[in-house]
Amino acid sequence: MNMASNIKSTTTSIASDLKPTGIKLFFKKLVQQRILVLMSVPFLIWLFLFKYLPLWGWTTAFQKYRPAKSFSEQEWVGLDQFKFLFQDERFLRVLRNTLAQSGINLALGFITAIILALLLNELRGMIFKRVVQTVTYMPHFLSWVVAAGIIQATLAPDGIINMLMIKLGMIEKGQEILFLGIPKDFWTILGLGTVWKDLGWNTIVYLAAMATIDPAQYEAAEMDGAGRFRRMWNVTLPGIKSVIVVLLILNIGNLMESGFEAQYLLKNGMNIDYSENIDIFVLTYGINQSNFSLAVAAGMFKSLVSIVLLFIANNIAKRAGESRLF
Amino acid sequence: MAKKLLLTCMAAVLVFTAACSNGNNGKNNASSTASSSAPAATESAAASEKPLDKVTFSYFLGVANAPDVNTNETTIGKAFEDQTGVNFKIEHLVGDLKAKIGTMIASNDYPDVINPDAGIDQLVDAGAFMDLTDLIEKSPNIKRVYGPFLNQMKAADGKIYYLPISAQVGDFVPDPEINQGAFWIQRRVLKEAGYPKIKTLDEYTKLIEDYVAKHKDEDLTGLISLTHDWRFFATSNVPMHLDGYPNDGNVEVDMTTFEAKTYYTTDSTKRWLQKLNDLNAKGLFDKASFVDNYDQYLAKLSSKKVLGFFDYGWQSANARNLLVDAARQDPTQDDFVYFPMPLTWDGGKDQLLDPPGFVKNRGIGISVSAKDPERIMGYWDNLLKEENQILKSWGIKGETYEVDDKGRFYRTAEQIKKIDEPFNLSFGFRYFNWDWPQYGANSTLSDGNAFAPGFQPEVFQMRLTDADKTILEKYGVKTYSELFAAPDDRAWYPAWGIPKTQGSPEQIWETTKDEVTKKFYPKLVLAKPADFDKVWEEYLTAFGKLDTAGYEKWYTEQIKAAIEAAK
């Protein structure tokens, strides 16, 4: 249009030495940075198309959705789906399972990964270090189908654990324990299984963070007479603290995602009270029953809780004066 | 530098446009074939000798029973393509059926042809299938085969959305093998006990107990059970069969009053679970039955360590066939082949063989996304011609079957040997065995031969090994099915095949019932024998929350309606 005149008028306003405020300032900056603004347009469109437009689908949660009918033909039911969810004892149970499973995974995963990273960092024998790293992160590349098969075989009545227990005289032959059939042990099995699978992978980021610590700090600490554990405690750990906090915030935001494959593959009739999580619930009572509205309502609930958790965690970090997301 | 960059860019653009235009050409070609084939399609049913443009339709099959294939890559499928110019690309199920169907519905994008197995109600509900009524009118062979069943095939709105797979044609021939439920037992157990005639479950478990006691060091498993996922019914259906009823699903139907009753809380179920509990306490039951998946179950069956189990023939066939094949190669392995037995609580009449029935809630339909429904129907109509039914069932004369001077079909020993699993796949028997519009398995051809080779007595006799003949002789029968009582006529059979609408109280009852039984049956079986009654009470309380009376009422109405319709 008349870009030229615009520029002209802004230049004159600068020339007139009046400090622009409010809307004027906004437009001034807009014009000044027009190239940047234009460059970001495609990404905003992308963001809108793929991240915000699908939120339209959330309307499904307030309908009694029938597939293959148009939007105007759907029956609106208000909060009925949510009411059903929160009154269903099954849903409260799967909610408990979801939080417990991911809580256990979070705590176990964090502690083991940091400890392993600290230990690896202290190793001087490169070959041994590499071997340990490779061995621990190999299982990450297995799909859960294979991993669950391995876990099942290990825990089976004729599996290695029962065999060991018999050899050690802890149980009699014929009294093999059906580990996957003990409901309360499911969380432990899942937690340990996840640690086994992802331990090595999770250490990578901490090792990278440790690599950025200035060696001079170690030398100084050594001069001051700090031993190995002192150095770990007073140099390495504070050095990676910011990474730990950021990862913790991110993971707390994901607390409602306890995973799907592992539970789905390891669950059976006996441990269902402790293995079924929200995702499996959505599959059996939402998608399998063609009750898509319920599935969407559950998914929506999950997202909302995740956002709240993320804000809380971030806020705590902020108050504690730590690095944070925003 | 800048020049170089420009050159590279131009080269990239050139390559890109070339690739694109290539792609476009390809697409144009494809679409032109498709469009030109459309007018020809209408005539396809009438004049199949006229050369037609080739076309490929996508076909989703909700059963994972073979590798994906183009039908024209098999001998049989190639013959059909030559006749009609139609090829189907079959995609088998991977993963969870209901989830797959749900995604299909959500995206509203369907393959041309769908055979969704248990997911059919969902698809009909979503309007995924087109009405076939008019197309059936135009197809003489489909009308001939499905004509008597058209009324039963109508959905609630009076339209026909799919063709079921079990239309009976001609006379009814019973299956000489056991494809339905049976208590299976290893032949060595019977051999050692002197081939006793077993009638009740108690005698059966006693036999197993005695055998294990005599062979303590062999690490044998007395009994296992299949419980994985939807196959759980292999364990939960047993009380119904022991009561002397056929597999009607969740109900037993009284033969005089035609009342449908569930059996999940009856004494019969309690007795069955107590029996398993007792075997478990004695170390004869494999605990892992409740955590193993289907593959692990099959692996255990073929390990030769398991003495007995209850299952349906079609469901355990993969494992049992391995043992049968091994015994054919090496007669000493015959000890490990399983022998079927019909058992009841009191030794009375069993009803394990399927009565003649018409499964109405499974079938194959054309989706609303299909490009050319006439052409697909034309293919099916052509498939249902008798000569083509013979081709897909018996194969090619002189190659996979012979005809004697009386016109009876048979197979020579070499032919039987030749037809193994790889052959079934490449020839196409596997792909055309089921899952298409076809004659029901128990049908006969117009010349009196059995439609299915396995049901032809001549073929059955040829397949038997010497050891098979010996054991059949010991029990005084010529076929395995002779061991079982003849099925009574049941007009509604099978009751599980009566369609239920999505999200109906009946379906919710079934989902919740599954959950309760899957949770409590293992508890009951693995409980300490002293605690059994206590757990049973807990189970009754949990089960009491279900509207079982409403479910039974619905079924009784449906069954009475089915009897009316059959009159």
mmCIF file with all atom_site columns, N, CA and C in Angstrom, chain B residues 190-233:
data_model
loop_
_atom_site.group_PDB
_atom_site.id
_atom_site.type_symbol
_atom_site.label_atom_id
_atom_site.label_alt_id
_atom_site.label_comp_id
_atom_site.label_asym_id
_atom_site.label_entity_id
_atom_site.label_seq_id
_atom_site.pdbx_PDB_ins_code
_atom_site.Cartn_x
_atom_site.Cartn_y
_atom_site.Cartn_z
_atom_site.occupancy
_atom_site.B_iso_or_equiv
_atom_site.pdbx_formal_charge
_atom_site.auth_seq_id
_atom_site.auth_comp_id
_atom_site.auth_asym_id
_atom_site.auth_atom_id
_atom_site.pdbx_PDB_model_num
ATOM 1   N N  . LEU B 1 190 ? -4.095  -92.058 26.852 1.00 0.00 ? 190 LEU B N  1
ATOM 2   C CA . LEU B 1 190 ? -5.125  -93.060 26.537 1.00 0.00 ? 190 LEU B CA 1
ATOM 3   C C  . LEU B 1 190 ? -4.498  -94.423 26.309 1.00 0.00 ? 190 LEU B C  1
ATOM 4   N N  . LYS B 1 191 ? -3.363  -94.406 25.599 1.00 0.00 ? 191 LYS B N  1
ATOM 5   C CA . LYS B 1 191 ? -2.694  -95.660 25.272 1.00 0.00 ? 191 LYS B CA 1
ATOM 6   C C  . LYS B 1 191 ? -2.328  -96.404 26.554 1.00 0.00 ? 191 LYS B C  1
ATOM 7   N N  . GLU B 1 192 ? -1.707  -95.679 27.485 1.00 0.00 ? 192 GLU B N  1
ATOM 8   C CA . GLU B 1 192 ? -1.256  -96.319 28.705 1.00 0.00 ? 192 GLU B CA 1
ATOM 9   C C  . GLU B 1 192 ? -2.424  -96.833 29.549 1.00 0.00 ? 192 GLU B C  1
ATOM 10  N N  . ALA B 1 193 ? -3.545  -96.099 29.494 1.00 0.00 ? 193 ALA B N  1
ATOM 11  C CA . ALA B 1 193 ? -4.707  -96.518 30.289 1.00 0.00 ? 193 ALA B CA 1
ATOM 12  C C  . ALA B 1 193 ? -5.550  -97.559 29.563 1.00 0.00 ? 193 ALA B C  1
ATOM 13  N N  . GLY B 1 194 ? -5.096  -97.980 28.360 1.00 0.00 ? 194 GLY B N  1
ATOM 14  C CA . GLY B 1 194 ? -5.838  -99.013 27.635 1.00 0.00 ? 194 GLY B CA 1
ATOM 15  C C  . GLY B 1 194 ? -7.087  -98.494 26.947 1.00 0.00 ? 194 GLY B C  1
ATOM 16  N N  . TYR B 1 195 ? -7.018  -97.313 26.428 1.00 0.00 ? 195 TYR B N  1
ATOM 17  C CA . TYR B 1 195 ? -8.117  -96.699 25.661 1.00 0.00 ? 195 TYR B CA 1
ATOM 18  C C  . TYR B 1 195 ? -9.465  -96.785 26.353 1.00 0.00 ? 195 TYR B C  1
ATOM 19  N N  . PRO B 1 196 ? -9.568  -96.206 27.556 1.00 0.00 ? 196 PRO B N  1
ATOM 20  C CA . PRO B 1 196 ? -10.865 -96.230 28.244 1.00 0.00 ? 196 PRO B CA 1
ATOM 21  C C  . PRO B 1 196 ? -11.857 -95.285 27.568 1.00 0.00 ? 196 PRO B C  1
ATOM 22  N N  . LYS B 1 197 ? -13.123 -95.600 27.700 1.00 0.00 ? 197 LYS B N  1
ATOM 23  C CA . LYS B 1 197 ? -14.153 -94.705 27.148 1.00 0.00 ? 197 LYS B CA 1
ATOM 24  C C  . LYS B 1 197 ? -14.526 -93.685 28.235 1.00 0.00 ? 197 LYS B C  1
ATOM 25  N N  . ILE B 1 198 ? -14.138 -92.450 28.007 1.00 0.00 ? 198 ILE B N  1
ATOM 26  C CA . ILE B 1 198 ? -14.297 -91.405 29.013 1.00 0.00 ? 198 ILE B CA 1
ATOM 27  C C  . ILE B 1 198 ? -15.541 -90.579 28.697 1.00 0.00 ? 198 ILE B C  1
ATOM 28  N N  . LYS B 1 199 ? -16.342 -90.348 29.708 1.00 0.00 ? 199 LYS B N  1
ATOM 29  C CA . LYS B 1 199 ? -17.587 -89.598 29.493 1.00 0.00 ? 199 LYS B CA 1
ATOM 30  C C  . LYS B 1 199 ? -17.702 -88.338 30.353 1.00 0.00 ? 199 LYS B C  1
ATOM 31  N N  . THR B 1 200 ? -17.065 -88.347 31.519 1.00 0.00 ? 200 THR B N  1
ATOM 32  C CA . THR B 1 200 ? -17.239 -87.200 32.419 1.00 0.00 ? 200 THR B CA 1
ATOM 33  C C  . THR B 1 200 ? -15.908 -86.504 32.694 1.00 0.00 ? 200 THR B C  1
ATOM 34  N N  . LEU B 1 201 ? -16.029 -85.280 33.185 1.00 0.00 ? 201 LEU B N  1
ATOM 35  C CA . LEU B 1 201 ? -14.834 -84.503 33.487 1.00 0.00 ? 201 LEU B CA 1
ATOM 36  C C  . LEU B 1 201 ? -14.019 -85.161 34.598 1.00 0.00 ? 201 LEU B C  1
ATOM 37  N N  . ASP B 1 202 ? -14.703 -85.750 35.574 1.00 0.00 ? 202 ASP B N  1
ATOM 38  C CA . ASP B 1 202 ? -14.002 -86.381 36.687 1.00 0.00 ? 202 ASP B CA 1
ATOM 39  C C  . ASP B 1 202 ? -13.121 -87.537 36.217 1.00 0.00 ? 202 ASP B C  1
ATOM 40  N N  . GLU B 1 203 ? -13.680 -88.341 35.312 1.00 0.00 ? 203 GLU B N  1
ATOM 41  C CA . GLU B 1 203 ? -12.882 -89.455 34.773 1.00 0.00 ? 203 GLU B CA 1
ATOM 42  C C  . GLU B 1 203 ? -11.661 -88.929 34.021 1.00 0.00 ? 203 GLU B C  1
ATOM 43  N N  . TYR B 1 204 ? -11.887 -87.829 33.320 1.00 0.00 ? 204 TYR B N  1
ATOM 44  C CA . TYR B 1 204 ? -10.829 -87.228 32.502 1.00 0.00 ? 204 TYR B CA 1
ATOM 45  C C  . TYR B 1 204 ? -9.679  -86.728 33.384 1.00 0.00 ? 204 TYR B C  1
ATOM 46  N N  . THR B 1 205 ? -10.023 -85.985 34.447 1.00 0.00 ? 205 THR B N  1
ATOM 47  C CA . THR B 1 205 ? -8.952  -85.456 35.297 1.00 0.00 ? 205 THR B CA 1
ATOM 48  C C  . THR B 1 205 ? -8.265  -86.579 36.064 1.00 0.00 ? 205 THR B C  1
ATOM 49  N N  . LYS B 1 206 ? -9.034  -87.625 36.405 1.00 0.00 ? 206 LYS B N  1
ATOM 50  C CA . LYS B 1 206 ? -8.453  -88.785 37.100 1.00 0.00 ? 206 LYS B CA 1
ATOM 51  C C  . LYS B 1 206 ? -7.378  -89.427 36.222 1.00 0.00 ? 206 LYS B C  1
ATOM 52  N N  . LEU B 1 207 ? -7.714  -89.547 34.940 1.00 0.00 ? 207 LEU B N  1
ATOM 53  C CA . LEU B 1 207 ? -6.799  -90.146 33.964 1.00 0.00 ? 207 LEU B CA 1
ATOM 54  C C  . LEU B 1 207 ? -5.481  -89.362 33.935 1.00 0.00 ? 207 LEU B C  1
ATOM 55  N N  . ILE B 1 208 ? -5.618  -88.042 33.878 1.00 0.00 ? 208 ILE B N  1
ATOM 56  C CA . ILE B 1 208 ? -4.437  -87.171 33.830 1.00 0.00 ? 208 ILE B CA 1
ATOM 57  C C  . ILE B 1 208 ? -3.634  -87.283 35.124 1.00 0.00 ? 208 ILE B C  1
ATOM 58  N N  . GLU B 1 209 ? -4.354  -87.274 36.230 1.00 0.00 ? 209 GLU B N  1
ATOM 59  C CA . GLU B 1 209 ? -3.708  -87.371 37.537 1.00 0.00 ? 209 GLU B CA 1
ATOM 60  C C  . GLU B 1 209 ? -2.871  -88.656 37.627 1.00 0.00 ? 209 GLU B C  1
ATOM 61  N N  . ASP B 1 210 ? -3.483  -89.758 37.233 1.00 0.00 ? 210 ASP B N  1
ATOM 62  C CA . ASP B 1 210 ? -2.786  -91.041 37.299 1.00 0.00 ? 210 ASP B CA 1
ATOM 63  C C  . ASP B 1 210 ? -1.549  -91.045 36.431 1.00 0.00 ? 210 ASP B C  1
ATOM 64  N N  . TYR B 1 211 ? -1.679  -90.467 35.248 1.00 0.00 ? 211 TYR B N  1
ATOM 65  C CA . TYR B 1 211 ? -0.549  -90.477 34.325 1.00 0.00 ? 211 TYR B CA 1
ATOM 66  C C  . TYR B 1 211 ? 0.615   -89.670 34.887 1.00 0.00 ? 211 TYR B C  1
ATOM 67  N N  . VAL B 1 212 ? 0.301   -88.489 35.419 1.00 0.00 ? 212 VAL B N  1
ATOM 68  C CA . VAL B 1 212 ? 1.361   -87.649 35.979 1.00 0.00 ? 212 VAL B CA 1
ATOM 69  C C  . VAL B 1 212 ? 2.010   -88.349 37.167 1.00 0.00 ? 212 VAL B C  1
ATOM 70  N N  . ALA B 1 213 ? 1.207   -89.029 37.987 1.00 0.00 ? 213 ALA B N  1
ATOM 71  C CA . ALA B 1 213 ? 1.750   -89.727 39.154 1.00 0.00 ? 213 ALA B CA 1
ATOM 72  C C  . ALA B 1 213 ? 2.744   -90.801 38.729 1.00 0.00 ? 213 ALA B C  1
ATOM 73  N N  . LYS B 1 214 ? 2.473   -91.455 37.615 1.00 0.00 ? 214 LYS B N  1
ATOM 74  C CA . LYS B 1 214 ? 3.368   -92.521 37.136 1.00 0.00 ? 214 LYS B CA 1
ATOM 75  C C  . LYS B 1 214 ? 4.621   -91.968 36.465 1.00 0.00 ? 214 LYS B C  1
ATOM 76  N N  . HIS B 1 215 ? 4.540   -90.744 35.984 1.00 0.00 ? 215 HIS B N  1
ATOM 77  C CA . HIS B 1 215 ? 5.676   -90.164 35.246 1.00 0.00 ? 215 HIS B CA 1
ATOM 78  C C  . HIS B 1 215 ? 6.153   -88.898 35.939 1.00 0.00 ? 215 HIS B C  1
ATOM 79  N N  . LYS B 1 216 ? 6.513   -89.042 37.191 1.00 0.00 ? 216 LYS B N  1
ATOM 80  C CA . LYS B 1 216 ? 6.847   -87.889 38.025 1.00 0.00 ? 216 LYS B CA 1
ATOM 81  C C  . LYS B 1 216 ? 8.028   -87.071 37.495 1.00 0.00 ? 216 LYS B C  1
ATOM 82  N N  . ASP B 1 217 ? 9.010   -87.743 36.898 1.00 0.00 ? 217 ASP B N  1
ATOM 83  C CA . ASP B 1 217 ? 10.247  -87.039 36.554 1.00 0.00 ? 217 ASP B CA 1
ATOM 84  C C  . ASP B 1 217 ? 10.195  -86.350 35.203 1.00 0.00 ? 217 ASP B C  1
ATOM 85  N N  . GLU B 1 218 ? 9.070   -86.446 34.521 1.00 0.00 ? 218 GLU B N  1
ATOM 86  C CA . GLU B 1 218 ? 9.069   -85.933 33.147 1.00 0.00 ? 218 GLU B CA 1
ATOM 87  C C  . GLU B 1 218 ? 8.658   -84.478 33.057 1.00 0.00 ? 218 GLU B C  1
ATOM 88  N N  . ASP B 1 219 ? 8.399   -83.850 34.223 1.00 0.00 ? 219 ASP B N  1
ATOM 89  C CA . ASP B 1 219 ? 8.081   -82.427 34.216 1.00 0.00 ? 219 ASP B CA 1
ATOM 90  C C  . ASP B 1 219 ? 6.849   -82.135 33.355 1.00 0.00 ? 219 ASP B C  1
ATOM 91  N N  . LEU B 1 220 ? 5.800   -82.892 33.590 1.00 0.00 ? 220 LEU B N  1
ATOM 92  C CA . LEU B 1 220 ? 4.598   -82.769 32.770 1.00 0.00 ? 220 LEU B CA 1
ATOM 93  C C  . LEU B 1 220 ? 3.641   -81.726 33.341 1.00 0.00 ? 220 LEU B C  1
ATOM 94  N N  . THR B 1 221 ? 2.840   -81.162 32.463 1.00 0.00 ? 221 THR B N  1
ATOM 95  C CA . THR B 1 221 ? 1.771   -80.263 32.899 1.00 0.00 ? 221 THR B CA 1
ATOM 96  C C  . THR B 1 221 ? 0.454   -80.992 32.697 1.00 0.00 ? 221 THR B C  1
ATOM 97  N N  . GLY B 1 222 ? -0.361  -81.055 33.742 1.00 0.00 ? 222 GLY B N  1
ATOM 98  C CA . GLY B 1 222 ? -1.621  -81.784 33.625 1.00 0.00 ? 222 GLY B CA 1
ATOM 99  C C  . GLY B 1 222 ? -2.593  -81.107 32.674 1.00 0.00 ? 222 GLY B C  1
ATOM 100 N N  . LEU B 1 223 ? -2.917  -79.866 33.006 1.00 0.00 ? 223 LEU B N  1
ATOM 101 C CA . LEU B 1 223 ? -3.957  -79.188 32.262 1.00 0.00 ? 223 LEU B CA 1
ATOM 102 C C  . LEU B 1 223 ? -3.568  -77.722 32.099 1.00 0.00 ? 223 LEU B C  1
ATOM 103 N N  . ILE B 1 224 ? -3.798  -77.153 30.909 1.00 0.00 ? 224 ILE B N  1
ATOM 104 C CA . ILE B 1 224 ? -3.654  -75.706 30.792 1.00 0.00 ? 224 ILE B CA 1
ATOM 105 C C  . ILE B 1 224 ? -4.940  -75.137 30.217 1.00 0.00 ? 224 ILE B C  1
ATOM 106 N N  . SER B 1 225 ? -5.051  -73.827 30.288 1.00 0.00 ? 225 SER B N  1
ATOM 107 C CA . SER B 1 225 ? -6.274  -73.192 29.823 1.00 0.00 ? 225 SER B CA 1
ATOM 108 C C  . SER B 1 225 ? -5.914  -71.899 29.117 1.00 0.00 ? 225 SER B C  1
ATOM 109 N N  . LEU B 1 226 ? -6.695  -71.556 28.105 1.00 0.00 ? 226 LEU B N  1
ATOM 110 C CA . LEU B 1 226 ? -6.431  -70.337 27.336 1.00 0.00 ? 226 LEU B CA 1
ATOM 111 C C  . LEU B 1 226 ? -7.270  -69.199 27.910 1.00 0.00 ? 226 LEU B C  1
ATOM 112 N N  . THR B 1 227 ? -6.612  -68.102 28.295 1.00 0.00 ? 227 THR B N  1
ATOM 113 C CA . THR B 1 227 ? -7.355  -67.002 28.923 1.00 0.00 ? 227 THR B CA 1
ATOM 114 C C  . THR B 1 227 ? -7.037  -65.656 28.296 1.00 0.00 ? 227 THR B C  1
ATOM 115 N N  . HIS B 1 228 ? -6.159  -65.637 27.290 1.00 0.00 ? 228 HIS B N  1
ATOM 116 C CA . HIS B 1 228 ? -5.654  -64.349 26.822 1.00 0.00 ? 228 HIS B CA 1
ATOM 117 C C  . HIS B 1 228 ? -6.710  -63.496 26.127 1.00 0.00 ? 228 HIS B C  1
ATOM 118 N N  . ASP B 1 229 ? -6.898  -62.272 26.620 1.00 0.00 ? 229 ASP B N  1
ATOM 119 C CA . ASP B 1 229 ? -7.707  -61.252 25.947 1.00 0.00 ? 229 ASP B CA 1
ATOM 120 C C  . ASP B 1 229 ? -9.110  -61.771 25.613 1.00 0.00 ? 229 ASP B C  1
ATOM 121 N N  . TRP B 1 230 ? -9.574  -61.599 24.371 1.00 0.00 ? 230 TRP B N  1
ATOM 122 C CA . TRP B 1 230 ? -10.942 -62.008 24.041 1.00 0.00 ? 230 TRP B CA 1
ATOM 123 C C  . TRP B 1 230 ? -11.080 -63.522 23.973 1.00 0.00 ? 230 TRP B C  1
ATOM 124 N N  . ARG B 1 231 ? -9.957  -64.223 23.926 1.00 0.00 ? 231 ARG B N  1
ATOM 125 C CA . ARG B 1 231 ? -10.033 -65.689 23.854 1.00 0.00 ? 231 ARG B CA 1
ATOM 126 C C  . ARG B 1 231 ? -10.369 -66.315 25.194 1.00 0.00 ? 231 ARG B C  1
ATOM 127 N N  . PHE B 1 232 ? -10.579 -65.470 26.180 1.00 0.00 ? 232 PHE B N  1
ATOM 128 C CA . PHE B 1 232 ? -10.918 -65.924 27.525 1.00 0.00 ? 232 PHE B CA 1
ATOM 129 C C  . PHE B 1 232 ? -12.091 -66.903 27.526 1.00 0.00 ? 232 PHE B C  1
ATOM 130 N N  . PHE B 1 233 ? -12.970 -66.781 26.536 1.00 0.00 ? 233 PHE B N  1
ATOM 131 C CA . PHE B 1 233 ? -14.148 -67.656 26.534 1.00 0.00 ? 233 PHE B CA 1
ATOM 132 C C  . PHE B 1 233 ? -13.778 -69.132 26.447 1.00 0.00 ? 233 PHE B C  1
#
